[in-house]
Amino acid sequence: MTNEKSRPKVMLVVAHPDHDSATWAIARALEQGIRSDGSTAATTHDLVSTGFDPVYGKADLAHHRGLSGLPADVRREQELLESAEVTVVLFPVYWWSMPALAKGWFDRVFGAYDDVSHGSPSAVQELHLVALAGLGAGTFARHGYKTALTTQTMHGIADYSQIGNSSIEFLYDTESKDPHVHGQLIARGHKIGAEMAQRAHTAYDRVAV
């Protein structure tokens, strides 16, 4: 049996409290897509069930100021990220942005990398976001929501962290009652997972060489 540590890995981070939701249905399809080649490891990290605290508090600020060490829970998150070639963060769009849980995870975990790197490239090799929108693509384009969230995440997080390989993809109409639409979303989730597995292999081979 292949040792998990010797296989490329994708870390799938999910921020949603309801495992019966469209978000989690797509997350499961994405994980299946990652594993579909039989040679890529996948770890699904549920920020709700693990009890991650998204509030940037005094301990985080003290670390940022060089007055104390890295909070233990933040270091555990970073170790998970550093064990994978590719990180995928999947979340529903709330109020035209990511949920507080996902935003706080970025604040604390990615912010702590910047505390010590001072502009050096992030330890995260690849960052890919999947934003699940309850409404249609037309609404997001017409009001500039897609552009705003893309700028916030790709420039404000990925570029700032100097993560060279990054992307954001929007899946629309997740609140549709049409089974055909849900089937298409599940299929797209599976395809994204397979694409992430390929990216993990490329990154793994690049480091091995």
XYZ file of N, CA, C and O in Angstrom:
836
model
N 0.852 -1.199 0.000
C 0.000 0.000 0.000
C 0.879 1.238 0.000
O 1.868 1.317 0.722
N 0.495 2.250 -0.803
C 1.283 3.466 -0.901
C 1.217 4.258 0.390
O 0.149 4.462 0.954
N 2.359 4.700 0.872
C 2.416 5.537 2.065
C 1.824 6.894 1.746
O 2.195 7.532 0.779
N 0.865 7.368 2.614
C 0.218 8.654 2.380
C 1.242 9.781 2.273
O 1.059 10.729 1.523
N 2.334 9.694 3.034
C 3.313 10.765 3.052
C 4.101 10.839 1.749
O 4.739 11.845 1.470
N 4.070 9.752 0.962
C 4.820 9.742 -0.286
C 3.947 10.108 -1.474
O 4.374 10.017 -2.619
N 2.712 10.533 -1.210
C 1.773 10.875 -2.268
C 1.488 12.371 -2.265
O 1.478 13.009 -1.213
N 1.245 12.951 -3.421
C 0.808 14.346 -3.456
C -0.496 14.500 -2.674
O -1.336 13.591 -2.676
N -0.642 15.641 -2.014
C -1.824 15.835 -1.175
C -2.506 17.162 -1.493
O -1.856 18.174 -1.726
N -3.836 17.119 -1.457
C -4.649 18.328 -1.550
C -5.363 18.520 -0.216
O -5.997 17.582 0.289
N -5.248 19.708 0.358
C -5.957 20.060 1.584
C -7.218 20.831 1.207
O -7.148 21.899 0.596
N -8.375 20.277 1.535
C -9.653 20.915 1.249
C -10.205 21.497 2.538
O -10.548 20.766 3.464
N -10.295 22.804 2.609
C -10.777 23.504 3.794
C -12.209 23.959 3.527
O -12.484 24.623 2.521
N -13.140 23.596 4.427
C -14.554 23.903 4.222
C -15.087 24.711 5.401
O -14.855 24.363 6.560
N -15.814 25.781 5.081
C -16.394 26.628 6.120
C -17.916 26.662 5.946
O -18.463 27.534 5.266
N -18.591 25.684 6.535
C -20.064 25.650 6.504
C -20.543 24.712 7.620
O -20.017 23.608 7.759
N -21.556 25.127 8.396
C -21.979 24.321 9.548
C -22.895 23.152 9.235
O -23.078 22.264 10.074
N -23.502 23.101 8.039
C -24.523 22.100 7.742
C -24.009 21.081 6.733
O -23.815 21.390 5.552
N -23.833 19.839 7.184
C -23.308 18.802 6.298
C -24.337 18.311 5.277
O -23.994 17.534 4.385
N -25.591 18.756 5.414
C -26.610 18.418 4.426
C -26.790 19.536 3.395
O -27.687 19.472 2.568
N -25.943 20.529 3.441
C -26.054 21.691 2.558
C -25.475 21.401 1.182
O -24.740 20.421 0.970
N -25.796 22.290 0.238
C -25.191 22.199 -1.098
C -23.679 22.360 -1.015
O -22.930 21.717 -1.753
N -23.227 23.209 -0.092
C -21.783 23.417 0.084
C -21.081 22.107 0.382
O -20.059 21.770 -0.242
N -21.621 21.351 1.318
C -20.963 20.092 1.685
C -21.151 19.013 0.622
O -20.278 18.161 0.427
N -22.269 19.037 -0.088
C -22.446 18.080 -1.194
C -21.374 18.307 -2.257
O -20.775 17.354 -2.779
N -21.103 19.575 -2.564
C -20.063 19.898 -3.544
C -18.685 19.572 -2.979
O -17.802 19.089 -3.702
N -18.490 19.812 -1.685
C -17.205 19.485 -1.054
C -16.911 17.991 -1.149
O -15.782 17.578 -1.450
N -17.932 17.172 -0.912
C -17.729 15.720 -1.005
C -17.412 15.305 -2.442
O -16.573 14.424 -2.671
N -18.085 15.938 -3.390
C -17.788 15.637 -4.798
C -16.367 16.056 -5.153
O -15.656 15.346 -5.875
N -15.949 17.189 -4.629
C -14.599 17.676 -4.887
C -13.562 16.712 -4.313
O -12.572 16.373 -4.965
N -13.814 16.236 -3.097
C -12.887 15.278 -2.490
C -12.826 13.991 -3.301
O -11.741 13.425 -3.514
N -13.975 13.526 -3.771
C -13.988 12.321 -4.603
C -13.192 12.539 -5.889
O -12.480 11.645 -6.353
N -13.303 13.752 -6.443
C -12.532 14.072 -7.647
C -11.034 14.052 -7.387
O -10.258 13.581 -8.224
N -10.630 14.543 -6.225
C -9.209 14.520 -5.863
C -8.696 13.082 -5.808
O -7.616 12.765 -6.304
N -9.483 12.216 -5.219
C -9.055 10.832 -5.006
C -9.257 9.952 -6.245
O -8.814 8.796 -6.248
N -9.934 10.471 -7.256
C -10.355 9.617 -8.372
C -9.201 9.023 -9.162
O -9.370 7.993 -9.819
N -8.023 9.651 -9.120
C -6.898 9.082 -9.873
C -6.199 7.963 -9.113
O -5.308 7.293 -9.636
N -6.589 7.762 -7.856
C -6.030 6.673 -7.062
C -4.634 6.927 -6.544
O -4.060 6.050 -5.875
N -4.085 8.099 -6.836
C -2.710 8.350 -6.414
C -2.529 9.688 -5.704
O -1.406 10.091 -5.430
N -3.630 10.367 -5.422
C -3.565 11.649 -4.736
C -4.291 11.556 -3.402
O -5.431 11.074 -3.348
N -3.651 12.014 -2.351
C -4.267 12.016 -1.030
C -5.093 13.286 -0.858
O -4.765 14.342 -1.394
N -6.183 13.175 -0.118
C -7.042 14.321 0.153
C -7.363 14.371 1.641
O -7.684 13.351 2.247
N -7.254 15.547 2.212
C -7.659 15.767 3.594
C -8.702 16.870 3.608
O -8.443 17.974 3.120
N -9.888 16.570 4.130
C -10.940 17.580 4.245
C -10.920 18.145 5.655
O -11.076 17.407 6.627
N -10.717 19.433 5.751
C -10.574 20.128 7.027
C -11.830 20.957 7.275
O -12.040 21.992 6.632
N -12.659 20.500 8.199
C -13.933 21.138 8.529
C -13.691 22.162 9.639
O -13.485 21.798 10.799
N -13.712 23.437 9.295
C -13.396 24.472 10.279
C -14.429 24.551 11.392
O -14.110 24.978 12.505
N -15.670 24.144 11.110
C -16.710 24.181 12.146
C -16.513 23.058 13.148
O -16.445 23.284 14.364
N -16.406 21.819 12.663
C -16.324 20.682 13.579
C -15.030 20.665 14.386
O -14.989 20.140 15.501
N -13.974 21.253 13.842
C -12.714 21.293 14.589
C -12.712 22.386 15.638
O -11.813 22.430 16.488
N -13.703 23.271 15.590
C -13.812 24.313 16.601
C -12.803 25.439 16.447
O -12.483 26.118 17.437
N -12.316 25.663 15.223
C -11.341 26.732 15.035
C -11.941 28.078 15.423
O -13.050 28.418 15.015
N -11.190 28.847 16.197
C -11.628 30.173 16.630
C -11.161 31.209 15.605
O -9.954 31.444 15.474
N -12.090 31.854 14.897
C -11.682 32.793 13.851
C -11.367 34.202 14.354
O -10.977 35.059 13.559
N -11.533 34.432 15.643
C -11.362 35.794 16.164
C -9.881 36.119 16.349
O -9.166 35.437 17.094
N -9.437 37.149 15.672
C -8.061 37.638 15.807
C -7.972 38.360 17.140
O -8.493 39.462 17.316
N -7.310 37.710 18.114
C -7.317 38.219 19.476
C -5.977 38.746 19.952
O -5.050 38.974 19.166
N -5.875 38.908 21.259
C -4.675 39.490 21.858
C -3.427 38.655 21.580
O -2.343 39.197 21.363
N -3.583 37.322 21.604
C -2.423 36.456 21.370
C -1.904 36.618 19.942
O -0.688 36.610 19.706
N -2.830 36.781 18.991
C -2.422 36.980 17.596
C -1.704 38.318 17.439
O -0.678 38.410 16.750
N -2.234 39.338 18.071
C -1.631 40.661 17.969
C -0.262 40.695 18.643
O 0.682 41.304 18.132
N -0.145 40.004 19.780
C 1.145 39.960 20.476
C 2.201 39.271 19.620
O 3.360 39.703 19.559
N 1.800 38.205 18.919
C 2.730 37.526 18.025
C 3.126 38.439 16.872
O 4.303 38.504 16.495
N 2.163 39.143 16.326
C 2.440 40.072 15.236
C 3.453 41.141 15.651
O 4.307 41.550 14.855
N 3.370 41.552 16.904
C 4.275 42.592 17.410
C 5.598 42.031 17.911
O 6.454 42.782 18.383
N 5.767 40.715 17.814
C 7.012 40.100 18.252
C 7.141 39.964 19.754
O 8.245 39.801 20.281
N 6.005 39.985 20.443
C 6.015 39.940 21.902
C 5.752 38.552 22.463
O 5.936 38.323 23.661
N 5.304 37.625 21.620
C 5.013 36.273 22.090
C 5.113 35.305 20.922
O 5.213 35.708 19.758
N 5.060 34.012 21.257
C 5.130 32.979 20.236
C 3.824 32.825 19.481
O 2.811 33.461 19.792
N 3.855 31.970 18.489
C 2.689 31.701 17.654
C 1.647 30.929 18.458
O 1.971 29.925 19.103
N 0.375 31.350 18.452
C -0.669 30.583 19.137
C -0.699 29.141 18.649
O -0.563 28.878 17.445
N -0.889 28.218 19.570
C -0.800 26.790 19.244
C -1.818 26.371 18.190
O -1.509 25.556 17.313
N -3.031 26.910 18.260
C -4.042 26.487 17.284
C -3.710 26.984 15.876
O -3.975 26.293 14.889
N -3.082 28.134 15.785
C -2.672 28.648 14.479
C -1.551 27.789 13.910
O -1.546 27.460 12.713
N -0.620 27.397 14.750
C 0.475 26.548 14.270
C -0.043 25.209 13.772
O 0.451 24.680 12.759
N -1.060 24.660 14.433
C -1.638 23.391 13.971
C -2.245 23.557 12.581
O -2.119 22.667 11.725
N -2.900 24.684 12.341
C -3.465 24.944 11.021
C -2.358 25.049 9.972
O -2.469 24.517 8.871
N -1.285 25.729 10.320
C -0.184 25.890 9.375
C 0.474 24.549 9.060
O 0.863 24.297 7.916
N 0.581 23.686 10.039
C 1.167 22.364 9.798
C 0.316 21.567 8.814
O 0.850 20.842 7.967
N -1.005 21.692 8.915
C -1.880 21.023 7.961
C -1.641 21.554 6.550
O -1.525 20.785 5.589
N -1.555 22.872 6.417
C -1.331 23.479 5.115
C 0.008 23.054 4.526
O 0.122 22.776 3.334
N 1.019 23.003 5.369
C 2.366 22.693 4.893
C 2.542 21.221 4.540
O 3.533 20.851 3.908
N 1.566 20.398 4.927
C 1.637 18.977 4.579
C 1.090 18.702 3.177
O 1.171 17.576 2.683
N 0.538 19.732 2.536
C -0.107 19.548 1.234
C 0.561 20.384 0.156
O 1.124 21.448 0.431
N 0.481 19.887 -1.067
C 0.989 20.655 -2.213
C -0.004 21.725 -2.652
O 0.378 22.771 -3.167
N -1.289 21.440 -2.474
C -2.354 22.334 -2.927
C -3.373 22.521 -1.821
O -3.774 21.550 -1.174
N -3.784 23.763 -1.601
C -4.846 24.067 -0.649
C -6.050 24.611 -1.403
O -5.922 25.532 -2.218
N -7.218 24.023 -1.139
C -8.470 24.488 -1.726
C -9.382 24.926 -0.584
O -9.606 24.165 0.356
N -9.899 26.148 -0.653
C -10.820 26.648 0.365
C -12.184 26.836 -0.282
O -12.325 27.586 -1.251
N -13.169 26.129 0.242
C -14.511 26.143 -0.319
C -15.457 26.795 0.687
O -15.482 26.419 1.853
N -16.253 27.765 0.217
C -17.129 28.484 1.145
C -18.332 29.052 0.405
O -18.260 29.359 -0.792
N -19.467 29.231 1.107
C -20.609 29.927 0.513
C -20.367 31.430 0.577
O -19.639 31.909 1.442
N -20.957 32.158 -0.346
C -20.830 33.616 -0.337
C -21.914 34.187 0.578
O -23.104 33.981 0.345
N -21.488 34.889 1.637
C -22.398 35.565 2.554
C -22.188 37.071 2.414
O -21.048 37.552 2.518
N -23.257 37.815 2.188
C -23.157 39.272 2.093
C -22.056 39.691 1.125
O -21.265 40.574 1.383
N -21.980 38.960 0.009
C -21.054 39.255 -1.073
C -19.595 39.088 -0.676
O -18.697 39.660 -1.276
N -19.355 38.254 0.322
C -17.987 37.973 0.742
C -17.948 36.568 1.335
O -18.930 35.824 1.255
N -16.832 36.195 1.927
C -16.735 34.888 2.562
C -17.284 34.942 3.988
O -17.328 36.022 4.594
N -17.715 33.825 4.542
C -18.223 33.815 5.916
C -17.139 34.251 6.905
O -15.939 34.141 6.632
N -17.572 34.720 8.059
C -16.636 35.179 9.087
C -15.649 34.088 9.478
O -14.477 34.376 9.756
N -16.105 32.835 9.497
C -15.218 31.728 9.868
C -14.053 31.608 8.891
O -12.895 31.451 9.299
N -14.342 31.679 7.592
C -13.280 31.593 6.589
C -12.382 32.817 6.631
O -11.157 32.716 6.567
N -12.989 33.998 6.753
C -12.194 35.232 6.796
C -11.286 35.236 8.019
O -10.098 35.612 7.937
N -11.815 34.812 9.175
C -10.996 34.765 10.387
C -9.876 33.744 10.298
O -8.797 33.938 10.868
N -10.128 32.659 9.572
C -9.080 31.661 9.349
C -7.939 32.275 8.548
O -6.765 32.108 8.888
N -8.269 33.017 7.512
C -7.230 33.714 6.758
C -6.535 34.764 7.628
O -5.305 34.896 7.596
N -7.313 35.518 8.394
C -6.731 36.553 9.258
C -5.661 35.970 10.174
O -4.550 36.498 10.270
N -6.010 34.890 10.839
C -5.127 34.338 11.867
C -4.012 33.480 11.273
O -2.844 33.615 11.663
N -4.347 32.590 10.338
C -3.368 31.614 9.847
C -2.435 32.234 8.816
O -1.209 32.127 8.922
N -2.982 32.902 7.824
C -2.144 33.528 6.803
C -1.494 34.799 7.346
O -0.369 35.131 6.980
N -2.196 35.490 8.224
C -1.615 36.669 8.841
C -0.386 36.342 9.657
O 0.590 37.103 9.684
N -0.385 35.186 10.302
C 0.766 34.779 11.110
C 1.968 34.441 10.242
O 3.118 34.617 10.667
N 1.730 33.954 9.025
C 2.860 33.751 8.104
C 3.533 35.080 7.809
O 4.755 35.192 7.791
N 2.741 36.115 7.572
C 3.306 37.426 7.267
C 4.070 38.000 8.458
O 5.043 38.723 8.286
N 3.642 37.654 9.674
C 4.329 38.150 10.865
C 5.809 37.787 10.852
O 6.665 38.561 11.267
N 6.106 36.585 10.369
C 7.487 36.104 10.438
C 8.213 36.191 9.101
O 9.439 36.165 9.057
N 7.445 36.286 8.005
C 8.096 36.250 6.691
C 8.583 37.618 6.237
O 9.543 37.726 5.486
N 7.891 38.667 6.677
C 8.242 40.037 6.286
C 8.406 40.168 4.771
O 9.399 40.681 4.265
N 7.390 39.660 4.058
C 7.389 39.800 2.610
C 7.963 38.627 1.846
O 7.984 38.652 0.627
N 8.437 37.599 2.549
C 8.947 36.416 1.862
C 7.777 35.575 1.346
O 6.660 35.682 1.849
N 8.000 34.739 0.335
C 6.921 33.894 -0.184
C 6.317 33.021 0.905
O 6.997 32.575 1.822
N 5.029 32.773 0.781
C 4.313 31.968 1.769
C 4.762 30.512 1.739
O 5.234 30.007 0.718
N 4.575 29.828 2.866
C 4.838 28.392 2.926
C 3.760 27.613 2.180
O 3.932 26.422 1.896
N 2.643 28.257 1.863
C 1.568 27.627 1.101
C 1.940 27.677 -0.382
O 2.166 28.745 -0.938
N 2.014 26.498 -1.009
C 2.469 26.436 -2.394
C 1.422 26.911 -3.389
O 1.730 27.662 -4.320
N 0.188 26.431 -3.212
C -0.896 26.811 -4.116
C -2.163 27.051 -3.304
O -2.454 26.306 -2.366
N -2.917 28.075 -3.692
C -4.166 28.408 -3.018
C -5.254 28.610 -4.063
O -5.150 29.486 -4.923
N -6.305 27.793 -3.974
C -7.415 27.873 -4.915
C -8.724 27.944 -4.131
O -8.970 27.126 -3.242
N -9.524 28.956 -4.447
C -10.778 29.177 -3.738
C -11.960 28.784 -4.618
O -11.956 29.013 -5.829
N -12.972 28.203 -3.984
C -14.224 27.878 -4.667
C -15.335 28.575 -3.891
O -15.621 28.227 -2.750
N -15.933 29.584 -4.520
C -16.983 30.382 -3.892
C -18.339 29.919 -4.406
O -18.577 29.892 -5.622
N -19.224 29.546 -3.496
C -20.533 29.026 -3.872
C -21.575 30.129 -3.711
O -21.826 30.610 -2.607
N -22.157 30.528 -4.827
C -23.086 31.654 -4.855
C -24.515 31.161 -4.993
O -24.828 30.381 -5.898
N -25.390 31.624 -4.112
C -26.783 31.222 -4.173
C -27.500 31.773 -5.393
O -28.436 31.155 -5.899
N -27.067 32.931 -5.884
C -27.700 33.578 -7.031
C -26.947 33.256 -8.321
O -25.929 32.576 -8.304
N -27.453 33.799 -9.425
C -26.883 33.502 -10.725
C -25.696 34.370 -11.084
O -25.429 35.405 -10.452
N -25.005 33.974 -12.138
C -23.810 34.687 -12.572
C -24.130 36.113 -12.996
O -23.323 37.032 -12.798
N -25.301 36.329 -13.575
C -25.667 37.659 -14.035
C -25.711 38.674 -12.918
O -25.254 39.812 -13.078
N -26.250 38.284 -11.778
C -26.323 39.189 -10.634
C -24.936 39.564 -10.149
O -24.651 40.728 -9.858
N -24.050 38.579 -10.067
C -22.690 38.835 -9.590
C -21.918 39.728 -10.558
O -21.145 40.596 -10.136
N -22.130 39.542 -11.848
C -21.435 40.364 -12.833
C -22.011 41.775 -12.874
O -21.271 42.765 -12.915
N -23.335 41.868 -12.831
C -24.001 43.159 -12.982
C -23.665 44.123 -11.850
O -23.485 45.324 -12.062
N -23.559 43.612 -10.642
C -23.303 44.466 -9.489
C -21.829 44.509 -9.082
O -21.474 45.141 -8.096
N -20.974 43.818 -9.824
C -19.549 43.865 -9.540
C -19.100 43.001 -8.386
O -17.965 43.116 -7.913
N -19.978 42.086 -7.938
C -19.629 41.260 -6.776
C -18.502 40.290 -7.095
O -17.625 40.054 -6.261
N -18.520 39.727 -8.294
C -17.459 38.791 -8.661
C -16.109 39.500 -8.701
O -15.115 38.990 -8.160
N -16.081 40.673 -9.304
C -14.838 41.432 -9.379
C -14.336 41.802 -7.991
O -13.138 41.686 -7.698
N -15.243 42.230 -7.124
C -14.859 42.652 -5.777
C -14.265 41.501 -4.971
O -13.211 41.646 -4.327
N -14.930 40.339 -5.011
C -14.449 39.200 -4.230
C -13.159 38.633 -4.826
O -12.283 38.171 -4.088
N -13.040 38.688 -6.146
C -11.805 38.228 -6.779
C -10.635 39.118 -6.385
O -9.546 38.633 -6.054
N -10.834 40.424 -6.391
C -9.777 41.352 -5.990
C -9.401 41.147 -4.527
O -8.214 41.101 -4.181
N -10.413 41.008 -3.684
C -10.177 40.816 -2.251
C -9.312 39.590 -1.978
O -8.378 39.643 -1.167
N -9.612 38.486 -2.652
C -8.929 37.229 -2.353
C -7.637 37.033 -3.135
O -6.606 36.643 -2.576
N -7.695 37.314 -4.436
C -6.514 37.055 -5.259
C -5.421 38.100 -5.047
O -4.237 37.771 -4.953
N -5.797 39.365 -4.963
C -4.797 40.405 -4.715
C -4.535 40.553 -3.216
O -3.378 40.570 -2.782
N -5.615 40.618 -2.435
C -5.469 40.889 -1.010
C -4.898 39.746 -0.201
O -4.290 39.971 0.846
N -5.086 38.507 -0.655
C -4.583 37.349 0.095
C -3.464 36.643 -0.666
O -2.335 36.562 -0.192
N -3.784 36.125 -1.860
C -2.802 35.307 -2.589
C -1.590 36.119 -3.034
O -0.439 35.730 -2.786
N -1.818 37.250 -3.692
C -0.687 38.058 -4.153
C 0.106 38.615 -2.985
O 1.344 38.622 -3.007
N -0.594 39.085 -1.968
C 0.088 39.642 -0.802
C 0.972 38.596 -0.135
O 2.066 38.885 0.349
N 0.491 37.339 -0.133
C 1.249 36.239 0.471
C 2.284 35.658 -0.486
O 2.966 34.695 -0.141
N 2.374 36.215 -1.682
C 3.303 35.761 -2.721
C 3.119 34.285 -3.064
O 4.081 33.523 -3.203
N 1.853 33.888 -3.163
C 1.516 32.537 -3.605
C 1.351 32.605 -5.118
O 0.368 33.146 -5.629
N 2.312 32.075 -5.831
C 2.342 32.232 -7.274
C 1.209 31.543 -8.011
O 0.722 32.035 -9.023
N 0.775 30.391 -7.512
C -0.281 29.632 -8.170
C -1.566 29.749 -7.354
O -1.684 29.135 -6.287
N -2.492 30.538 -7.859
C -3.737 30.768 -7.117
C -4.873 31.029 -8.090
O -4.650 31.420 -9.246
N -6.099 30.809 -7.620
C -7.267 31.045 -8.464
C -8.505 31.114 -7.589
O -8.495 30.704 -6.423
N -9.574 31.659 -8.158
C -10.886 31.595 -7.521
C -11.895 31.223 -8.591
O -11.847 31.734 -9.713
N -12.776 30.299 -8.267
C -13.837 29.883 -9.183
C -15.177 30.034 -8.479
O -15.313 29.684 -7.298
N -16.144 30.563 -9.203
C -17.488 30.750 -8.672
C -18.420 29.680 -9.229
O -18.457 29.460 -10.444
N -19.156 29.033 -8.336
C -20.221 28.122 -8.752
C -21.537 28.781 -8.352
O -21.745 29.096 -7.180
N -22.416 28.981 -9.330
C -23.615 29.784 -9.125
C -24.877 28.933 -8.938
O -24.891 27.729 -9.186
N -25.929 29.615 -8.463
C -27.270 29.027 -8.346
C -27.321 27.847 -7.378
O -28.071 26.889 -7.590
N -26.557 27.919 -6.308
C -26.558 26.817 -5.353
C -27.880 26.717 -4.587
O -28.158 25.683 -3.977
N -28.701 27.762 -4.601
C -29.994 27.723 -3.926
C -31.127 27.309 -4.870
O -32.295 27.315 -4.489
N -30.774 26.931 -6.074
C -31.780 26.490 -7.030
C -32.473 25.217 -6.540
O -31.851 24.359 -5.905
N -33.769 25.110 -6.847
C -34.539 23.903 -6.505
C -34.538 22.883 -7.636
O -35.134 21.813 -7.517
N -33.861 23.212 -8.713
C -33.826 22.350 -9.894
C -32.782 21.240 -9.698
O -31.589 21.528 -9.582
N -33.204 19.970 -9.674
C -32.242 18.864 -9.497
C -31.168 18.840 -10.573
O -30.036 18.425 -10.310
N -31.513 19.283 -11.792
C -30.534 19.306 -12.881
C -29.400 20.277 -12.563
O -28.227 19.977 -12.817
N -29.744 21.420 -11.987
C -28.732 22.409 -11.617
C -27.814 21.830 -10.543
O -26.583 21.964 -10.610
N -28.404 21.175 -9.558
C -27.587 20.573 -8.505
C -26.681 19.480 -9.055
O -25.529 19.340 -8.628
N -27.191 18.734 -10.002
C -26.359 17.711 -10.630
C -25.166 18.323 -11.354
O -24.050 17.782 -11.299
N -25.392 19.443 -12.007
C -24.295 20.124 -12.685
C -23.264 20.653 -11.689
O -22.056 20.598 -11.956
N -23.729 21.154 -10.559
C -22.808 21.660 -9.533
C -21.955 20.537 -8.958
O -20.750 20.699 -8.742
N -22.583 19.392 -8.720
C -21.842 18.244 -8.192
C -20.804 17.780 -9.214
O -19.644 17.488 -8.869
N -21.199 17.749 -10.463
C -20.267 17.331 -11.523
C -19.097 18.298 -11.624
O -17.941 17.878 -11.803
N -19.387 19.586 -11.507
C -18.311 20.567 -11.581
C -17.388 20.439 -10.372
O -16.163 20.563 -10.500
N -17.972 20.174 -9.200
C -17.140 19.969 -8.012
C -16.186 18.805 -8.186
O -15.002 18.895 -7.841
N -16.679 17.714 -8.747
C -15.837 16.537 -8.988
C -14.719 16.878 -9.969
O -13.555 16.482 -9.773
N -15.049 17.629 -11.018
C -14.041 18.000 -12.016
C -12.976 18.909 -11.406
O -11.781 18.758 -11.693
N -13.397 19.847 -10.563
C -12.427 20.715 -9.893
C -11.477 19.876 -9.046
O -10.263 20.102 -9.026
N -12.022 18.896 -8.341
C -11.184 18.017 -7.527
C -10.143 17.299 -8.361
O -8.962 17.223 -7.985
N -10.551 16.775 -9.522
C -9.606 16.092 -10.406
C -8.532 17.055 -10.901
O -7.345 16.691 -11.005
N -8.934 18.295 -11.190
C -7.962 19.307 -11.632
C -6.970 19.636 -10.515
O -5.768 19.810 -10.769
N -7.450 19.688 -9.292
C -6.565 19.980 -8.160
C -5.578 18.838 -7.930
O -4.425 19.063 -7.540
N -6.021 17.603 -8.172
C -5.128 16.454 -8.036
C -3.982 16.558 -9.050
O -2.815 16.296 -8.723
N -4.304 16.952 -10.259
C -3.266 17.128 -11.284
C -2.273 18.213 -10.869
O -1.062 18.067 -11.044
N -2.797 19.297 -10.309
C -1.918 20.380 -9.858
C -1.013 19.900 -8.726
O 0.166 20.272 -8.660
N -1.557 19.084 -7.834
C -0.759 18.551 -6.724
C 0.379 17.683 -7.239
O 1.506 17.747 -6.730
N 0.115 16.876 -8.251
C 1.160 16.033 -8.829
C 2.247 16.886 -9.475
O 3.442 16.586 -9.335
N 1.845 17.935 -10.182
C 2.821 18.823 -10.811
C 3.705 19.478 -9.765
O 4.941 19.532 -9.907
N 3.093 19.969 -8.681
C 3.861 20.616 -7.625
C 4.765 19.618 -6.904
O 5.915 19.919 -6.580
N 4.252 18.416 -6.695
C 5.019 17.371 -6.022
C 6.246 16.994 -6.851
O 7.349 16.876 -6.332
N 6.037 16.826 -8.151
C 7.159 16.461 -9.033
C 8.173 17.583 -9.134
O 9.381 17.339 -9.225
N 7.688 18.816 -9.099
C 8.595 19.959 -9.177
C 9.541 19.993 -7.979
O 10.735 20.239 -8.124
N 9.010 19.736 -6.808
C 9.837 19.725 -5.579
C 10.769 18.530 -5.598
O 11.933 18.637 -5.209
N 10.282 17.376 -6.073
C 11.101 16.159 -6.094
C 12.310 16.321 -7.001
O 13.398 15.827 -6.712
N 12.131 17.013 -8.104
C 13.238 17.224 -9.040
C 14.281 18.150 -8.425
O 15.468 17.918 -8.489
